[in-house]
Amino acid sequence: MKNLAKLLTLLLVFTGMNCFAQKSDFPASVLLGLEQCKKAENSEDAAKVATYFESIAKTATKEWTPSYYAAYCNLYAGLLTTDKAVKDQYWDKALLEIDQADAISANNSEIYALKGYLQFMKMSISPMSRMNYMAESAESMEKAAAINPENPRIYLIKGQDIYYTPEAYGGGPAKAKSLLETAVSKFATFKPVKAVDPNWGADLAVKLVAKCN
């Protein structure tokens, strides 16, 4: 009964969200979706929010953020499951969506940073057979930094990748600390140009730095 009640609640929430998105209040509909993403408790919840952003992308065809956030939510969905095959499915979809965002907004630091994050996670599923994704991720992160070196998410993502890489392979907290501290410093002064622009990661950067000490 409790599961049924939860399901009905989710259906009502997302029905309301879809109606909201169709009222052409683009910023409010995006922010509403981001709030729902924060509340996601499992991969299915995050995937539902990704679907919501996909619906916005179909109508707001000149806006890059809906496809970006659809990719972000599918990235998150993959992080919330332990099934490697399911991770792959979510992240393959996310890579397609980030390319859709890139087609709308070329040379965008935020898009390249998230793409680099996704490529690294694709590699992490099977490191020995997917080293090509490591090179692709590094290239995406380099492009992100070249476009906007003040983007704090670049340093968070790179630092996080190193943090979770085993020390035997050149990673670990000690190696990641400097990048994560740079991320915290840049988050302190970062302000998104628009309310709907990416503004995630500050809390995570602080938590990871604390774990490095």
Short mmCIF file of C-alpha atoms in Angstrom, two decimals:
data_model
loop_
_atom_site.label_atom_id
_atom_site.label_comp_id
_atom_site.label_asym_id
_atom_site.label_seq_id
_atom_site.Cartn_x
_atom_site.Cartn_y
_atom_site.Cartn_z
CA MET A 1 0.00 0.00 0.00
CA LYS A 2 2.80 2.40 0.87
CA ASN A 3 4.53 1.69 -2.45
CA LEU A 4 1.28 2.30 -4.30
CA ALA A 5 0.78 5.59 -2.49
CA LYS A 6 4.29 6.65 -3.37
CA LEU A 7 3.73 5.72 -7.01
CA LEU A 8 0.51 7.72 -7.16
CA THR A 9 2.23 10.70 -5.57
CA LEU A 10 5.00 10.57 -8.16
CA LEU A 11 2.49 10.33 -10.98
CA LEU A 12 0.63 13.36 -9.68
CA VAL A 13 3.84 15.32 -9.29
CA PHE A 14 5.07 14.59 -12.78
CA THR A 15 1.66 15.19 -14.33
CA GLY A 16 1.66 18.58 -12.68
CA MET A 17 5.22 19.22 -13.81
CA ASN A 18 4.39 18.43 -17.43
CA CYS A 19 1.40 20.77 -17.35
CA PHE A 20 3.61 23.45 -15.86
CA ALA A 21 6.21 23.01 -18.60
CA GLN A 22 3.57 23.54 -21.27
CA LYS A 23 2.62 26.96 -19.89
CA SER A 24 5.69 28.51 -21.55
CA ASP A 25 7.21 29.67 -18.26
CA PHE A 26 10.53 28.19 -19.25
CA PRO A 27 12.75 29.22 -16.30
CA ALA A 28 10.19 28.14 -13.70
CA SER A 29 9.63 24.77 -15.37
CA VAL A 30 13.38 24.09 -15.47
CA LEU A 31 13.85 25.08 -11.83
CA LEU A 32 10.93 22.87 -10.84
CA GLY A 33 12.58 19.92 -12.56
CA LEU A 34 15.85 20.60 -10.76
CA GLU A 35 14.07 20.53 -7.42
CA GLN A 36 12.59 17.14 -8.29
CA CYS A 37 16.02 15.85 -9.32
CA LYS A 38 17.39 16.76 -5.88
CA LYS A 39 14.63 14.65 -4.31
CA ALA A 40 15.34 11.55 -6.41
CA GLU A 41 15.90 8.55 -4.13
CA ASN A 42 16.71 5.96 -6.79
CA SER A 43 17.56 5.60 -10.46
CA GLU A 44 13.90 5.34 -11.46
CA ASP A 45 13.11 8.69 -9.82
CA ALA A 46 16.04 10.38 -11.55
CA ALA A 47 15.08 8.84 -14.90
CA LYS A 48 11.56 10.26 -14.54
CA VAL A 49 13.01 13.74 -14.12
CA ALA A 50 15.20 13.14 -17.18
CA THR A 51 12.04 12.34 -19.13
CA TYR A 52 10.51 15.58 -17.88
CA PHE A 53 13.47 17.59 -19.19
CA GLU A 54 13.28 15.70 -22.48
CA SER A 55 9.68 16.91 -22.84
CA ILE A 56 10.81 20.50 -22.26
CA ALA A 57 13.57 20.08 -24.85
CA LYS A 58 11.00 19.11 -27.47
CA THR A 59 9.20 22.44 -27.12
CA ALA A 60 12.05 24.77 -26.10
CA THR A 61 14.08 23.85 -29.16
CA LYS A 62 16.41 26.86 -28.96
CA GLU A 63 17.36 26.26 -25.33
CA TRP A 64 20.33 24.04 -24.47
CA THR A 65 19.68 23.57 -20.76
CA PRO A 66 16.76 21.07 -21.04
CA SER A 67 18.92 18.55 -22.92
CA TYR A 68 21.81 19.30 -20.56
CA TYR A 69 19.67 18.56 -17.51
CA ALA A 70 18.17 15.47 -19.13
CA ALA A 71 21.75 14.23 -19.52
CA TYR A 72 22.57 15.26 -15.95
CA CYS A 73 19.57 13.36 -14.57
CA ASN A 74 20.44 10.26 -16.58
CA LEU A 75 24.00 10.53 -15.27
CA TYR A 76 22.56 10.66 -11.77
CA ALA A 77 20.26 7.71 -12.51
CA GLY A 78 23.30 5.66 -13.48
CA LEU A 79 25.08 6.62 -10.28
CA LEU A 80 22.12 5.43 -8.23
CA THR A 81 22.17 1.85 -9.53
CA THR A 82 24.75 -0.91 -9.09
CA ASP A 83 23.75 -2.74 -12.27
CA LYS A 84 26.51 -2.06 -14.82
CA ALA A 85 24.28 -2.83 -17.80
CA VAL A 86 21.69 -0.34 -16.57
CA LYS A 87 24.41 2.24 -15.91
CA ASP A 88 25.53 1.83 -19.51
CA GLN A 89 22.00 2.41 -20.79
CA TYR A 90 21.51 5.58 -18.78
CA TRP A 91 24.90 6.97 -19.70
CA ASP A 92 24.58 6.15 -23.40
CA LYS A 93 21.33 8.09 -23.41
CA ALA A 94 22.96 10.94 -21.50
CA LEU A 95 25.76 11.20 -24.05
CA LEU A 96 23.21 11.55 -26.84
CA GLU A 97 21.43 14.26 -24.87
CA ILE A 98 24.61 16.20 -24.15
CA ASP A 99 25.36 16.13 -27.88
CA GLN A 100 21.89 17.58 -28.47
CA ALA A 101 22.74 20.39 -26.07
CA ASP A 102 26.03 20.95 -27.90
CA ALA A 103 24.19 21.22 -31.22
CA ILE A 104 22.23 24.15 -29.78
CA SER A 105 25.06 25.82 -27.85
CA ALA A 106 28.47 25.12 -29.36
CA ASN A 107 31.70 25.82 -27.48
CA ASN A 108 29.97 25.72 -24.11
CA SER A 109 32.19 24.99 -21.12
CA GLU A 110 29.36 23.48 -19.07
CA ILE A 111 28.42 21.06 -21.84
CA TYR A 112 31.99 19.88 -22.36
CA ALA A 113 32.50 19.44 -18.61
CA LEU A 114 29.42 17.24 -18.24
CA LYS A 115 30.39 15.31 -21.36
CA GLY A 116 33.81 14.66 -19.86
CA TYR A 117 32.17 13.45 -16.65
CA LEU A 118 29.96 11.04 -18.60
CA GLN A 119 32.85 9.72 -20.67
CA PHE A 120 34.86 9.03 -17.52
CA MET A 121 31.95 7.16 -15.96
CA LYS A 122 31.52 5.09 -19.14
CA MET A 123 35.17 4.12 -18.82
CA SER A 124 34.74 3.23 -15.14
CA ILE A 125 32.33 0.40 -15.97
CA SER A 126 35.12 -1.60 -17.62
CA PRO A 127 38.44 0.30 -17.39
CA MET A 128 40.62 -2.26 -19.14
CA SER A 129 38.44 -2.44 -22.25
CA ARG A 130 37.34 1.20 -22.38
CA MET A 131 40.50 3.26 -22.16
CA ASN A 132 39.35 5.18 -25.24
CA TYR A 133 36.80 6.90 -23.01
CA MET A 134 39.62 8.11 -20.75
CA ALA A 135 41.23 9.97 -23.64
CA GLU A 136 37.87 11.33 -24.79
CA SER A 137 37.08 12.52 -21.27
CA ALA A 138 40.44 14.30 -20.97
CA GLU A 139 39.85 16.01 -24.32
CA SER A 140 36.39 17.19 -23.28
CA MET A 141 37.70 18.57 -19.98
CA GLU A 142 40.52 20.39 -21.78
CA LYS A 143 37.99 22.02 -24.09
CA ALA A 144 35.82 23.02 -21.12
CA ALA A 145 38.80 24.65 -19.40
CA ALA A 146 39.95 26.42 -22.56
CA ILE A 147 36.52 27.98 -23.03
CA ASN A 148 36.04 29.03 -19.40
CA PRO A 149 38.82 28.28 -16.89
CA GLU A 150 36.68 29.82 -14.12
CA ASN A 151 34.04 27.09 -14.39
CA PRO A 152 34.24 25.37 -10.97
CA ARG A 153 32.64 22.16 -12.19
CA ILE A 154 35.71 21.41 -14.30
CA TYR A 155 37.89 21.13 -11.20
CA LEU A 156 35.22 19.32 -9.21
CA ILE A 157 34.76 16.66 -11.89
CA LYS A 158 38.49 16.20 -12.48
CA GLY A 159 39.17 16.12 -8.75
CA GLN A 160 36.34 13.69 -8.11
CA ASP A 161 37.58 11.39 -10.86
CA ILE A 162 41.05 11.32 -9.30
CA TYR A 163 39.64 10.96 -5.77
CA TYR A 164 37.85 7.73 -6.67
CA THR A 165 40.70 6.34 -8.78
CA PRO A 166 42.77 3.80 -6.79
CA GLU A 167 46.14 5.08 -5.56
CA ALA A 168 47.82 2.25 -7.46
CA TYR A 169 46.62 3.90 -10.67
CA GLY A 170 47.69 7.42 -9.73
CA GLY A 171 44.55 8.51 -7.91
CA GLY A 172 43.36 8.88 -4.36
CA PRO A 173 42.43 11.74 -1.99
CA ALA A 174 45.95 13.18 -1.71
CA LYS A 175 46.25 13.59 -5.48
CA ALA A 176 42.74 15.01 -5.77
CA LYS A 177 42.94 17.56 -2.95
CA SER A 178 44.48 20.44 -4.91
CA LEU A 179 41.90 20.24 -7.71
CA LEU A 180 39.04 19.99 -5.23
CA GLU A 181 40.34 22.99 -3.28
CA THR A 182 40.46 24.94 -6.54
CA ALA A 183 36.85 23.92 -7.17
CA VAL A 184 35.78 25.18 -3.73
CA SER A 185 37.59 28.48 -4.32
CA LYS A 186 35.98 29.02 -7.72
CA PHE A 187 32.52 28.03 -6.44
CA ALA A 188 32.84 30.82 -3.85
CA THR A 189 32.79 33.47 -6.57
CA PHE A 190 30.81 31.69 -9.28
CA LYS A 191 27.47 33.13 -10.35
CA PRO A 192 25.41 31.63 -13.18
CA VAL A 193 24.50 34.06 -15.95
CA LYS A 194 20.88 32.87 -15.91
CA ALA A 195 18.81 31.24 -13.18
CA VAL A 196 18.51 28.08 -15.30
CA ASP A 197 22.24 27.76 -15.98
CA PRO A 198 24.17 24.98 -14.22
CA ASN A 199 24.89 25.78 -10.58
CA TRP A 200 25.47 22.37 -9.01
CA GLY A 201 28.44 20.85 -7.19
CA ALA A 202 29.51 23.35 -4.52
CA ASP A 203 28.39 21.21 -1.57
CA LEU A 204 29.99 18.10 -3.04
CA ALA A 205 33.31 19.90 -3.52
CA VAL A 206 33.34 20.96 0.14
CA LYS A 207 32.53 17.42 1.32
CA LEU A 208 35.26 15.86 -0.80
CA VAL A 209 37.88 18.35 0.40
CA ALA A 210 36.96 17.52 3.99
CA LYS A 211 37.48 13.83 3.24
CA CYS A 212 40.93 14.59 1.82
CA ASN A 213 42.14 16.04 5.15
#
